[in-house]
PDB file of N, CA and C in Angstrom:
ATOM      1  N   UNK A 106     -43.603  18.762  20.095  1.00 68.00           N
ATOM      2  CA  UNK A 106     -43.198  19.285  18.806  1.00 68.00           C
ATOM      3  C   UNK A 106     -43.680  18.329  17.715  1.00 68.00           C
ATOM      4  N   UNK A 107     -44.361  19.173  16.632  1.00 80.00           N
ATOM      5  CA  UNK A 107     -45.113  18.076  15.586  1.00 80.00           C
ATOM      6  C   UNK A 107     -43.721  17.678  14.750  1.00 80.00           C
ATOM      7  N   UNK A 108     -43.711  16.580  14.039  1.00 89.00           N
ATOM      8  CA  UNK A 108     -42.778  15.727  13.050  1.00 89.00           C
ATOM      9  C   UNK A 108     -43.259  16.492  11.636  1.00 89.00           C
ATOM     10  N   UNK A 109     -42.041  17.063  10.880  1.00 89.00           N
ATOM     11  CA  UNK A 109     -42.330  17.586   9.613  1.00 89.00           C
ATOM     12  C   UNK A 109     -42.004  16.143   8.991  1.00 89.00           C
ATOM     13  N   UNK A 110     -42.648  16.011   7.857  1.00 94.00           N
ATOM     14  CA  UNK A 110     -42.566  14.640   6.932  1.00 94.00           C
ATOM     15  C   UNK A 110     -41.915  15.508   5.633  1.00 94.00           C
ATOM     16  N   UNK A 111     -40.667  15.378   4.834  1.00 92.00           N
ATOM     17  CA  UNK A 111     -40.299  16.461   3.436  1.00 92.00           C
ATOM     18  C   UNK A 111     -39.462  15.168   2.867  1.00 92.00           C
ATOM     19  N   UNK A 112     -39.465  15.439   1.551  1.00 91.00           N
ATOM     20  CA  UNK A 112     -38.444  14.353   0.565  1.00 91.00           C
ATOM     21  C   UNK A 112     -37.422  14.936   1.328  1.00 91.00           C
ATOM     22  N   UNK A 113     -35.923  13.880   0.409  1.00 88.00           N
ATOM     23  CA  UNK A 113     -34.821  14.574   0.330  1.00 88.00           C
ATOM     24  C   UNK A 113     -34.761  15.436  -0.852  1.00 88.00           C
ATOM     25  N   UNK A 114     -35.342  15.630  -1.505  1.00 87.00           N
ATOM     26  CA  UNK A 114     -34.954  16.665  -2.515  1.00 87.00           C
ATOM     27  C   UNK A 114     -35.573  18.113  -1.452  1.00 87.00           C
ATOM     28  N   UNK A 115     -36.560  18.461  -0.949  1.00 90.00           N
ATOM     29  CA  UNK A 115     -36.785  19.389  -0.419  1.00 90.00           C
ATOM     30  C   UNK A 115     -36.253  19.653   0.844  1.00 90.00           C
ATOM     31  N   UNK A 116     -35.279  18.954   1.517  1.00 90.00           N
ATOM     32  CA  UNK A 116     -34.460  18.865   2.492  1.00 90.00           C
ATOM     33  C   UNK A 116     -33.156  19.664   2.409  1.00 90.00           C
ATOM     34  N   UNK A 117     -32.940  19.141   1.075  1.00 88.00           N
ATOM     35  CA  UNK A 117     -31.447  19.431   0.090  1.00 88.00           C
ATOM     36  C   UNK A 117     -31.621  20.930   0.083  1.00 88.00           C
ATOM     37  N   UNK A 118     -33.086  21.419  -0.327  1.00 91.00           N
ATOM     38  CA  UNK A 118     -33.306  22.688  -1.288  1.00 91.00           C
ATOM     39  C   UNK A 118     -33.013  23.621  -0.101  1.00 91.00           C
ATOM     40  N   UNK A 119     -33.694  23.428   1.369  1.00 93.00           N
ATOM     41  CA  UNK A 119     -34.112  24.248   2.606  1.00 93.00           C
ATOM     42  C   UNK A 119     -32.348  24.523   3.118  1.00 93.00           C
ATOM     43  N   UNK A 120     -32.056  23.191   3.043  1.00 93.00           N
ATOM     44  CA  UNK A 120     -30.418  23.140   3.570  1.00 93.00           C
ATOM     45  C   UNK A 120     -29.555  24.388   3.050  1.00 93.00           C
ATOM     46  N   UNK A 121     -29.873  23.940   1.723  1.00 92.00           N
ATOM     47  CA  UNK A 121     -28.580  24.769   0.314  1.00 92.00           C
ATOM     48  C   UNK A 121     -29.494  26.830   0.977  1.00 92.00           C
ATOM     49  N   UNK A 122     -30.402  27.161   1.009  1.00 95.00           N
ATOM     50  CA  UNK A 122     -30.403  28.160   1.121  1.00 95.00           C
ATOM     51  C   UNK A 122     -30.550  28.738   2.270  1.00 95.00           C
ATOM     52  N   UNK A 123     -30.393  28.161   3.205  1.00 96.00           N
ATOM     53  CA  UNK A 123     -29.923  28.217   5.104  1.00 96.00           C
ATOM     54  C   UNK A 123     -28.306  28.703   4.568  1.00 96.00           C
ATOM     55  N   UNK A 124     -27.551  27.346   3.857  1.00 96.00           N
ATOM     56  CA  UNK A 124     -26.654  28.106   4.085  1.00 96.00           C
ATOM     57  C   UNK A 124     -25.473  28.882   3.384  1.00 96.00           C
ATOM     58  N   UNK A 125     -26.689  29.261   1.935  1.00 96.00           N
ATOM     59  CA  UNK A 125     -26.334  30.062   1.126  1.00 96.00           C
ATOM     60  C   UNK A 125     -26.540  31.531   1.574  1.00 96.00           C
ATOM     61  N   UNK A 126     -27.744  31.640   2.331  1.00 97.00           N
ATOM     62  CA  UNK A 126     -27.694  32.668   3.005  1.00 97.00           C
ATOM     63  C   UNK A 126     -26.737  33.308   4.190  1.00 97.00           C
ATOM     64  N   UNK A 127     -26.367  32.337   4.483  1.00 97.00           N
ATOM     65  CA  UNK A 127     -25.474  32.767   5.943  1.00 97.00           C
ATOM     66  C   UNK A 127     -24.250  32.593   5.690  1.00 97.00           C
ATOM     67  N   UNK A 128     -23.595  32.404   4.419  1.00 97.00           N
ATOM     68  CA  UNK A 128     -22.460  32.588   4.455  1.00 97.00           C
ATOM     69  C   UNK A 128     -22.203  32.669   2.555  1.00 97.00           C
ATOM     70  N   UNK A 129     -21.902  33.744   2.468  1.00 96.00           N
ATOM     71  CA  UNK A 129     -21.573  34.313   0.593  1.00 96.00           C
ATOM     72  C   UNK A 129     -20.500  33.621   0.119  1.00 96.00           C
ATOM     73  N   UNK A 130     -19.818  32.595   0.690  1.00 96.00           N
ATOM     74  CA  UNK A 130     -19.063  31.988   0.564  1.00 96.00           C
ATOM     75  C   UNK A 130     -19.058  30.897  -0.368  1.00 96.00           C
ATOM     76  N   UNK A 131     -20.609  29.920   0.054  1.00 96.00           N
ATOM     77  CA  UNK A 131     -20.941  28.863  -0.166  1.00 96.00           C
ATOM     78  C   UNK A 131     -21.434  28.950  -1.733  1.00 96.00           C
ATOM     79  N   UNK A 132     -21.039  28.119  -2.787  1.00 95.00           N
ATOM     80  CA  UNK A 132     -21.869  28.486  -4.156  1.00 95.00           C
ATOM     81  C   UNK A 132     -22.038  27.054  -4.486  1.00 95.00           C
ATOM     82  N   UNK A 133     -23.453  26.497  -5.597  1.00 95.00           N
ATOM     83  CA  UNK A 133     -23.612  25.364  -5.853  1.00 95.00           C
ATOM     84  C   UNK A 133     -23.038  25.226  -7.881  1.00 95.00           C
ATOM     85  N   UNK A 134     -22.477  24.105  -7.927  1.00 91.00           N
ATOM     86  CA  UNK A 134     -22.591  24.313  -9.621  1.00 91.00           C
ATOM     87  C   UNK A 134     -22.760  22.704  -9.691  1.00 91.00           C
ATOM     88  N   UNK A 135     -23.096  22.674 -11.213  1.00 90.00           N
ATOM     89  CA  UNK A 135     -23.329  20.946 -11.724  1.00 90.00           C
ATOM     90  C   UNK A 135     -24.071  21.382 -13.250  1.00 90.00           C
ATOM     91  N   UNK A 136     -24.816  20.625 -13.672  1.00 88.00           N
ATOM     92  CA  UNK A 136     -25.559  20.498 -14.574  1.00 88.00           C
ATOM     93  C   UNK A 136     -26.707  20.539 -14.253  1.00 88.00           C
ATOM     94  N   UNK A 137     -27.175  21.003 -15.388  1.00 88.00           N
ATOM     95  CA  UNK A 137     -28.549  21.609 -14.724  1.00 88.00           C
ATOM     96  C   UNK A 137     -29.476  22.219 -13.733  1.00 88.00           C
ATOM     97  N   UNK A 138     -28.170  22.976 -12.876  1.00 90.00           N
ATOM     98  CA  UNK A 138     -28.638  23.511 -12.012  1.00 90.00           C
ATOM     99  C   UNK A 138     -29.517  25.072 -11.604  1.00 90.00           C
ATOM    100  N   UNK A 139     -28.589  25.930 -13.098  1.00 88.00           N
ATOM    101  CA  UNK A 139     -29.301  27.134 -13.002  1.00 88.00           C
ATOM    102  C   UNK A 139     -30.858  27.382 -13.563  1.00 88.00           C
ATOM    103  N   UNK A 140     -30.513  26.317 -14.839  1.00 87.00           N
ATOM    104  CA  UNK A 140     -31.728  26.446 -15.657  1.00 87.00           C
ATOM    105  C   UNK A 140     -33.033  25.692 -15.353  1.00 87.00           C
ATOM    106  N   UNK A 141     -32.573  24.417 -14.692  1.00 87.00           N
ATOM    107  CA  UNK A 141     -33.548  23.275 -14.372  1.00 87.00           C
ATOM    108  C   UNK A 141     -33.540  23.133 -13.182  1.00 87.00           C
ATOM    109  N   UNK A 142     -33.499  24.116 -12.811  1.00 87.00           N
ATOM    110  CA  UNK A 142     -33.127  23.497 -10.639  1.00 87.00           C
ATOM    111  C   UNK A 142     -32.535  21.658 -10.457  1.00 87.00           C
ATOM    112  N   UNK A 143     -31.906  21.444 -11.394  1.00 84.00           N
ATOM    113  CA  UNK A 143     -31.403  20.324 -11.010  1.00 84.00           C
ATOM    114  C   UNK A 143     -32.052  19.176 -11.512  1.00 84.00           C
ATOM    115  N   UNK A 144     -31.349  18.004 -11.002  1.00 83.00           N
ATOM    116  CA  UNK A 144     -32.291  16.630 -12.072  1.00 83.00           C
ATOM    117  C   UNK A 144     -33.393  16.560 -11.235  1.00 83.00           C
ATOM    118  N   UNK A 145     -33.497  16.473 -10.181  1.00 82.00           N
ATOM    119  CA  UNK A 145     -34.993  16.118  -9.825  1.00 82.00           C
ATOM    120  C   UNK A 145     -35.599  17.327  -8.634  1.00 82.00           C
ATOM    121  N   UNK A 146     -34.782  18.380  -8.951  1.00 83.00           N
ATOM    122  CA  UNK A 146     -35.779  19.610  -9.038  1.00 83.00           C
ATOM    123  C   UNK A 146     -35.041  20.626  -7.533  1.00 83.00           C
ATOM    124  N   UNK A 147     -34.242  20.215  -6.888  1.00 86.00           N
ATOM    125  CA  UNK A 147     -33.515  19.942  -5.802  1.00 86.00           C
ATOM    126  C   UNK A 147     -33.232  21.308  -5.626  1.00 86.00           C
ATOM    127  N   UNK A 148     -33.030  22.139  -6.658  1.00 90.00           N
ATOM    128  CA  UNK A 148     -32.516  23.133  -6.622  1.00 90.00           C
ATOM    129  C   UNK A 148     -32.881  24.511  -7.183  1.00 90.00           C
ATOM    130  N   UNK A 149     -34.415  24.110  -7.634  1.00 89.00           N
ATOM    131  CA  UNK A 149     -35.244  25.104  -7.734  1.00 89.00           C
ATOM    132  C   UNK A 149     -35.377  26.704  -7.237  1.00 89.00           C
ATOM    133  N   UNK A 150     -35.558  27.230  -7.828  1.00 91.00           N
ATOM    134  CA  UNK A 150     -35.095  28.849  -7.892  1.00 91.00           C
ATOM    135  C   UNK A 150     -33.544  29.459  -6.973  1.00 91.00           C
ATOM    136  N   UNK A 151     -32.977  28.679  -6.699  1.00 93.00           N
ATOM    137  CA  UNK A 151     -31.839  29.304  -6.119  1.00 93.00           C
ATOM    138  C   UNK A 151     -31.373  29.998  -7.287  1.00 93.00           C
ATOM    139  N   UNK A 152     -31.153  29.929  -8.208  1.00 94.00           N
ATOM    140  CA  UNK A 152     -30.676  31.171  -9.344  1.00 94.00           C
ATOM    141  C   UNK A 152     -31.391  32.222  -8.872  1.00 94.00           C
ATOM    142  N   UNK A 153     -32.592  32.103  -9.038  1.00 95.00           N
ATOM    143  CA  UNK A 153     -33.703  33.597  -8.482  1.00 95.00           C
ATOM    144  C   UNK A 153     -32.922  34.360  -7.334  1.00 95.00           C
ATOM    145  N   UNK A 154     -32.470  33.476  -6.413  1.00 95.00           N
ATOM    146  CA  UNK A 154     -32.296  34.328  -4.782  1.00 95.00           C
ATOM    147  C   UNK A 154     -30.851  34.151  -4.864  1.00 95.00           C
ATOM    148  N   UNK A 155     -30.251  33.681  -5.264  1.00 96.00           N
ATOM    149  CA  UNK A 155     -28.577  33.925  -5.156  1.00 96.00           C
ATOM    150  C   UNK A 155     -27.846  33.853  -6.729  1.00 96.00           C
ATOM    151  N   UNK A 156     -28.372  34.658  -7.947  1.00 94.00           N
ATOM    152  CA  UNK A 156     -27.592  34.631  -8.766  1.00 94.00           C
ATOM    153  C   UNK A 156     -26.441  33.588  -9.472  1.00 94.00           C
ATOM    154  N   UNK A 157     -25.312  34.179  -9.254  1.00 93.00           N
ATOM    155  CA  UNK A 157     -24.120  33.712  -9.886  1.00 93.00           C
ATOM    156  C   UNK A 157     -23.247  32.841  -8.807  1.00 93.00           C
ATOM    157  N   UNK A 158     -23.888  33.005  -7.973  1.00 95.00           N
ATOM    158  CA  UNK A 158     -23.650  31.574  -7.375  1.00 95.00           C
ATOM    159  C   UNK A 158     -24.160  30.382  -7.235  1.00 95.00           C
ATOM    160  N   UNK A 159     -25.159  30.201  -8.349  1.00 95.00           N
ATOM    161  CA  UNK A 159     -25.592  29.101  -9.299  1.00 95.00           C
ATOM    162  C   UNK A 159     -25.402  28.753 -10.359  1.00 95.00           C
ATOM    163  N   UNK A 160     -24.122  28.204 -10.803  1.00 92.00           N
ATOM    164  CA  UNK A 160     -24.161  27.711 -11.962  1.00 92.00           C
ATOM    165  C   UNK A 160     -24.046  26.301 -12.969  1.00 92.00           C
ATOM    166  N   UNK A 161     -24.798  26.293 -14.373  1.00 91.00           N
ATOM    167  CA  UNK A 161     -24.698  25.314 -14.894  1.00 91.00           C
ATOM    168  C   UNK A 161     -23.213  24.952 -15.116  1.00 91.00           C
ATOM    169  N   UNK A 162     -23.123  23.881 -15.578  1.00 90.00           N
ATOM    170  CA  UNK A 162     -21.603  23.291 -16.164  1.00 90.00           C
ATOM    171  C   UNK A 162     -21.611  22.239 -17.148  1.00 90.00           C
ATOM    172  N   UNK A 163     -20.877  22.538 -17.995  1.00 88.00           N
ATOM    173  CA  UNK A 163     -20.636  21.639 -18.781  1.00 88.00           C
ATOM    174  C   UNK A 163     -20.695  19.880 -18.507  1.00 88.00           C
ATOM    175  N   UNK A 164     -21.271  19.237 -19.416  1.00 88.00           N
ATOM    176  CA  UNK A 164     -21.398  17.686 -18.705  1.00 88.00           C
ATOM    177  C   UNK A 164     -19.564  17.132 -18.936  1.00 88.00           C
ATOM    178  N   UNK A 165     -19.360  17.082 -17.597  1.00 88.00           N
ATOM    179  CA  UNK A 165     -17.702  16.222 -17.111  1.00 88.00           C
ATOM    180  C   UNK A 165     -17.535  16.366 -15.804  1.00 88.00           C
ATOM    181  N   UNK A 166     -18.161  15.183 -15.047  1.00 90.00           N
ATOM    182  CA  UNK A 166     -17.892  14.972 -13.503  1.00 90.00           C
ATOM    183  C   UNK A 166     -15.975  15.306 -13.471  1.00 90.00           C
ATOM    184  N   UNK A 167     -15.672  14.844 -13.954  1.00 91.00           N
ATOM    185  CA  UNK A 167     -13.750  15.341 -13.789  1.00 91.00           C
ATOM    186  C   UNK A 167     -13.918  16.860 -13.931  1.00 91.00           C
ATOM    187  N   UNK A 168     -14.075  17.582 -14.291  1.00 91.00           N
ATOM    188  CA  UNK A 168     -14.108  19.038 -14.800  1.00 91.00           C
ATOM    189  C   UNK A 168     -14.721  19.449 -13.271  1.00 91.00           C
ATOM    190  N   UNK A 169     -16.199  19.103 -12.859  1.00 91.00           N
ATOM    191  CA  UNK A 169     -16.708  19.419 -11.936  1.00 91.00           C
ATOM    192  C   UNK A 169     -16.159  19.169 -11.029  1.00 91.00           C
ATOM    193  N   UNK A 170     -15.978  17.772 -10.322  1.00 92.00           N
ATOM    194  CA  UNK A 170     -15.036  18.012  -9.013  1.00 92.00           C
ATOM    195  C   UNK A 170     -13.704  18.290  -9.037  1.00 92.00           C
ATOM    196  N   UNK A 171     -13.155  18.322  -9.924  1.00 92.00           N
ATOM    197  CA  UNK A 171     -11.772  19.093  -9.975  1.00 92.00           C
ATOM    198  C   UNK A 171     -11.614  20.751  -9.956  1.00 92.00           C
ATOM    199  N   UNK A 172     -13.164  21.369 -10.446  1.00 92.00           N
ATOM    200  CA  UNK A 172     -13.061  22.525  -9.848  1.00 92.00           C
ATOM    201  C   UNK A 172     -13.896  22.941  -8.954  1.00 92.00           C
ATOM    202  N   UNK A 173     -14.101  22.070  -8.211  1.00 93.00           N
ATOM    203  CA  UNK A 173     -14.786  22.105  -6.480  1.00 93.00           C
ATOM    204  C   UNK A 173     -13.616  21.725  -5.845  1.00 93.00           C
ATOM    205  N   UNK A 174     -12.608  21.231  -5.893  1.00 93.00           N
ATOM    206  CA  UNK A 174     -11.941  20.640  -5.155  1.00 93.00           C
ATOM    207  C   UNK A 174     -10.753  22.522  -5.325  1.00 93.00           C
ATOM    208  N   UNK A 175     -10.439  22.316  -6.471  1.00 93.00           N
ATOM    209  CA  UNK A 175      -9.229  23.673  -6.389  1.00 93.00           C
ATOM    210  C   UNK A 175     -10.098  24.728  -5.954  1.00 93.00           C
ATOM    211  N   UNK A 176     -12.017  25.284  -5.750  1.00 94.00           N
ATOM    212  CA  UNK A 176     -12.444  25.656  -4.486  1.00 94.00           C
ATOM    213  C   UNK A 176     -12.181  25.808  -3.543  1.00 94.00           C
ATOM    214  N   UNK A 177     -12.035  24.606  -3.056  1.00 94.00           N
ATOM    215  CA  UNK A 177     -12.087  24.630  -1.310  1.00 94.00           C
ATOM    216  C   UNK A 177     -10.912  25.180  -1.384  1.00 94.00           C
ATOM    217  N   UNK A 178      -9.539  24.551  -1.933  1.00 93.00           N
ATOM    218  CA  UNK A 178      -8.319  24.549  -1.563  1.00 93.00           C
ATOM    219  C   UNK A 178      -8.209  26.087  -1.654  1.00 93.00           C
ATOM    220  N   UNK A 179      -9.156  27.101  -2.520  1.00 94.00           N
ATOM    221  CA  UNK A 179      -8.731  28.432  -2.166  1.00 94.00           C
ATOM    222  C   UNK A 179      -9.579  29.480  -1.176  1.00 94.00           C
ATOM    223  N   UNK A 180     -10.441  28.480  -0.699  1.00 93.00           N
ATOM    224  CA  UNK A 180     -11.483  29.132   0.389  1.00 93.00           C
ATOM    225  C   UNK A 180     -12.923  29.704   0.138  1.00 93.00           C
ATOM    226  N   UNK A 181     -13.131  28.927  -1.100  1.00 94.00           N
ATOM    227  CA  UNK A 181     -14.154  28.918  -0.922  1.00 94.00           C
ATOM    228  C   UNK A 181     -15.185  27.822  -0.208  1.00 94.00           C
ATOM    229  N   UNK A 182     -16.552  27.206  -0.484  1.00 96.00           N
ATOM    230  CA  UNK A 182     -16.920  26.368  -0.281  1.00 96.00           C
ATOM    231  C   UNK A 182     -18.340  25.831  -1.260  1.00 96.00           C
ATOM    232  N   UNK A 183     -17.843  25.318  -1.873  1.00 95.00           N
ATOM    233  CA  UNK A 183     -18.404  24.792  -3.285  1.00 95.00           C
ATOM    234  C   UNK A 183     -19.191  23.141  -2.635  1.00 95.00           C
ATOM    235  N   UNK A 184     -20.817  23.711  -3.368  1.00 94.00           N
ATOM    236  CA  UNK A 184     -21.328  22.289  -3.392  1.00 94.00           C
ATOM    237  C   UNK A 184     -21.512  21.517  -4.863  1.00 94.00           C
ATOM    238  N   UNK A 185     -21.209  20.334  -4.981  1.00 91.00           N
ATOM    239  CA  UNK A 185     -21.146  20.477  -6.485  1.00 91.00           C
ATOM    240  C   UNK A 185     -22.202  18.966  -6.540  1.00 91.00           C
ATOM    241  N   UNK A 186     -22.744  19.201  -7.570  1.00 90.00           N
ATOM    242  CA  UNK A 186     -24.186  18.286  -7.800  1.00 90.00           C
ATOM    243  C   UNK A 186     -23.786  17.597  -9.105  1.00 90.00           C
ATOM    244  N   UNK A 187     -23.805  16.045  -8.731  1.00 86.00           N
ATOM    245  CA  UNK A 187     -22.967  15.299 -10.279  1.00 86.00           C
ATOM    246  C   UNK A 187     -24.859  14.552  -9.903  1.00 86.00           C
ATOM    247  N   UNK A 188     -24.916  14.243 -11.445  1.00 83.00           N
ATOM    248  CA  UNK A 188     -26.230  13.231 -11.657  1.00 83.00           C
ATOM    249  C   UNK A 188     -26.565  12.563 -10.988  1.00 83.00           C
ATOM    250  N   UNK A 189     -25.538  11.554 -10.782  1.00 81.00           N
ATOM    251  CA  UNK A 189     -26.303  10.248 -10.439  1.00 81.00           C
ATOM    252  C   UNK A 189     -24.741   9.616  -9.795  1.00 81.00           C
ATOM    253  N   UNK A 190     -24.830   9.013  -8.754  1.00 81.00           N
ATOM    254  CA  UNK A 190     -23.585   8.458  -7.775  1.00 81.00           C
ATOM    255  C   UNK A 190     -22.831   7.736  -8.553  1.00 81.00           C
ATOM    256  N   UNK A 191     -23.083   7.084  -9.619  1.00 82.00           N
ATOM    257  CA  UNK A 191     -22.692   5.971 -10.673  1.00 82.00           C
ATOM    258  C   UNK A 191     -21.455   6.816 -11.427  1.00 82.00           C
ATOM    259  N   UNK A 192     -21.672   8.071 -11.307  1.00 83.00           N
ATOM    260  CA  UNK A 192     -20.264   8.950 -12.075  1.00 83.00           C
ATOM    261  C   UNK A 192     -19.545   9.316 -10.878  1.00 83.00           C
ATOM    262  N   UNK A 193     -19.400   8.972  -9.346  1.00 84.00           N
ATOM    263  CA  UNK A 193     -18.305   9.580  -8.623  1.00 84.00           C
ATOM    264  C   UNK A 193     -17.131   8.807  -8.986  1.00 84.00           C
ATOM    265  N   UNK A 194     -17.141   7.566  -9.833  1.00 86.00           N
ATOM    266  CA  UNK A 194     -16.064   6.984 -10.216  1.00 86.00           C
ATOM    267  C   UNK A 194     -14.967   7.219 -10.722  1.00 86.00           C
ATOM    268  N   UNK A 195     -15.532   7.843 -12.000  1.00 86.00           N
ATOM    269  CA  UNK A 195     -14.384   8.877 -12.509  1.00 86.00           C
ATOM    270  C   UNK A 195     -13.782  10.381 -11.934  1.00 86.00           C
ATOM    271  N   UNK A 196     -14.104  10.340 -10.790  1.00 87.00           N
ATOM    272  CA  UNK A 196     -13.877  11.676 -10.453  1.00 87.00           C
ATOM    273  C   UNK A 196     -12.493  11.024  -9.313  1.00 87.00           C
ATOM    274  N   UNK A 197     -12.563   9.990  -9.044  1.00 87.00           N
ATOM    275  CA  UNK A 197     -11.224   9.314  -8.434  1.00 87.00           C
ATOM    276  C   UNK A 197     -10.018   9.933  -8.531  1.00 87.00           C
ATOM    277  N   UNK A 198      -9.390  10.495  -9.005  1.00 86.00           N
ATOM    278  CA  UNK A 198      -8.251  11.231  -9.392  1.00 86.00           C
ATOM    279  C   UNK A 198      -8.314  12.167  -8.777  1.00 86.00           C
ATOM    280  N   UNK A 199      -9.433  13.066  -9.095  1.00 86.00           N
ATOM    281  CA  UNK A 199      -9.572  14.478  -7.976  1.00 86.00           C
ATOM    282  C   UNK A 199      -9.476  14.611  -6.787  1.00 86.00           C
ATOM    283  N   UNK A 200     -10.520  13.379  -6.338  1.00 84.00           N
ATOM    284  CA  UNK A 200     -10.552  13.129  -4.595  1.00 84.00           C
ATOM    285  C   UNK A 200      -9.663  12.451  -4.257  1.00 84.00           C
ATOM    286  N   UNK A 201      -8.769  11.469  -4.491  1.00 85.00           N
ATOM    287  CA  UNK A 201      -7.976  10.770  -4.187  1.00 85.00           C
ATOM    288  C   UNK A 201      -6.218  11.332  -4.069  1.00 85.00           C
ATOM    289  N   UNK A 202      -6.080  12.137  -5.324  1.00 85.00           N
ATOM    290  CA  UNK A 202      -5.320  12.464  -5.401  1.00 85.00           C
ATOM    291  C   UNK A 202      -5.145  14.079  -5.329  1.00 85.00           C
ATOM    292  N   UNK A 203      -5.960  14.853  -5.858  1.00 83.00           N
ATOM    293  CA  UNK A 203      -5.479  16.195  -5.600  1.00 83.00           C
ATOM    294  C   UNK A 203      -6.124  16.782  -4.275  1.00 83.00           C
ATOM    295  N   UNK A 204      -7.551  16.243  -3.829  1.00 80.00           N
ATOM    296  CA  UNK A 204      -8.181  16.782  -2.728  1.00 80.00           C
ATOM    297  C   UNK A 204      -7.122  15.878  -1.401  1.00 80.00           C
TER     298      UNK A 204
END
């Protein structure tokens, strides 16, 4: 079996629509995700192939994982895309305490 060589951004992209497809469940939101496929591109045309289960959001990592988190808790399964790892800090409250 030959070795595929792919970034992680095109890893991310193949992943998210494996298993956006196989289950209507799964939806992605963050910033810049519908309009810009994301900061470094990660998420490219999934608006095209799954609609409204792509959406942008307002810039506030608290806002975002606090409504990924009251997600799950109602069955869905939300992937949520914050910038850059340097903001999971403030999102401490959500995961710590309400997730």
């Amino acid at each position: 079996m030959s070795k595929r060589i792919i970034t992680f951004s095109e890893a991310t992209k193949e992943a998210m629509i494996e298993e956006m497809r196989a289950d209507p469940n799964v939806f992605v939101f963050g910033e810049d995700i519908a309009k810009q496929g994301g900061i470094f591109g990660q998420f490219t045309g999934l608006k095209e192939e799954f609609g409204n289960r792509v959406k942008d959001t307002p810039i506030s990592e608290t806002a975002l994982v606090g409504a990924g988190v009251g997600a799950a808790l109602a069955g869905s399964k939300p992937v949520i895309d914050l910038h850059f790892a340097d903001f999971i800090g403030i999102t401490m409250d959500e995961i710590l305490n309400q997730m």
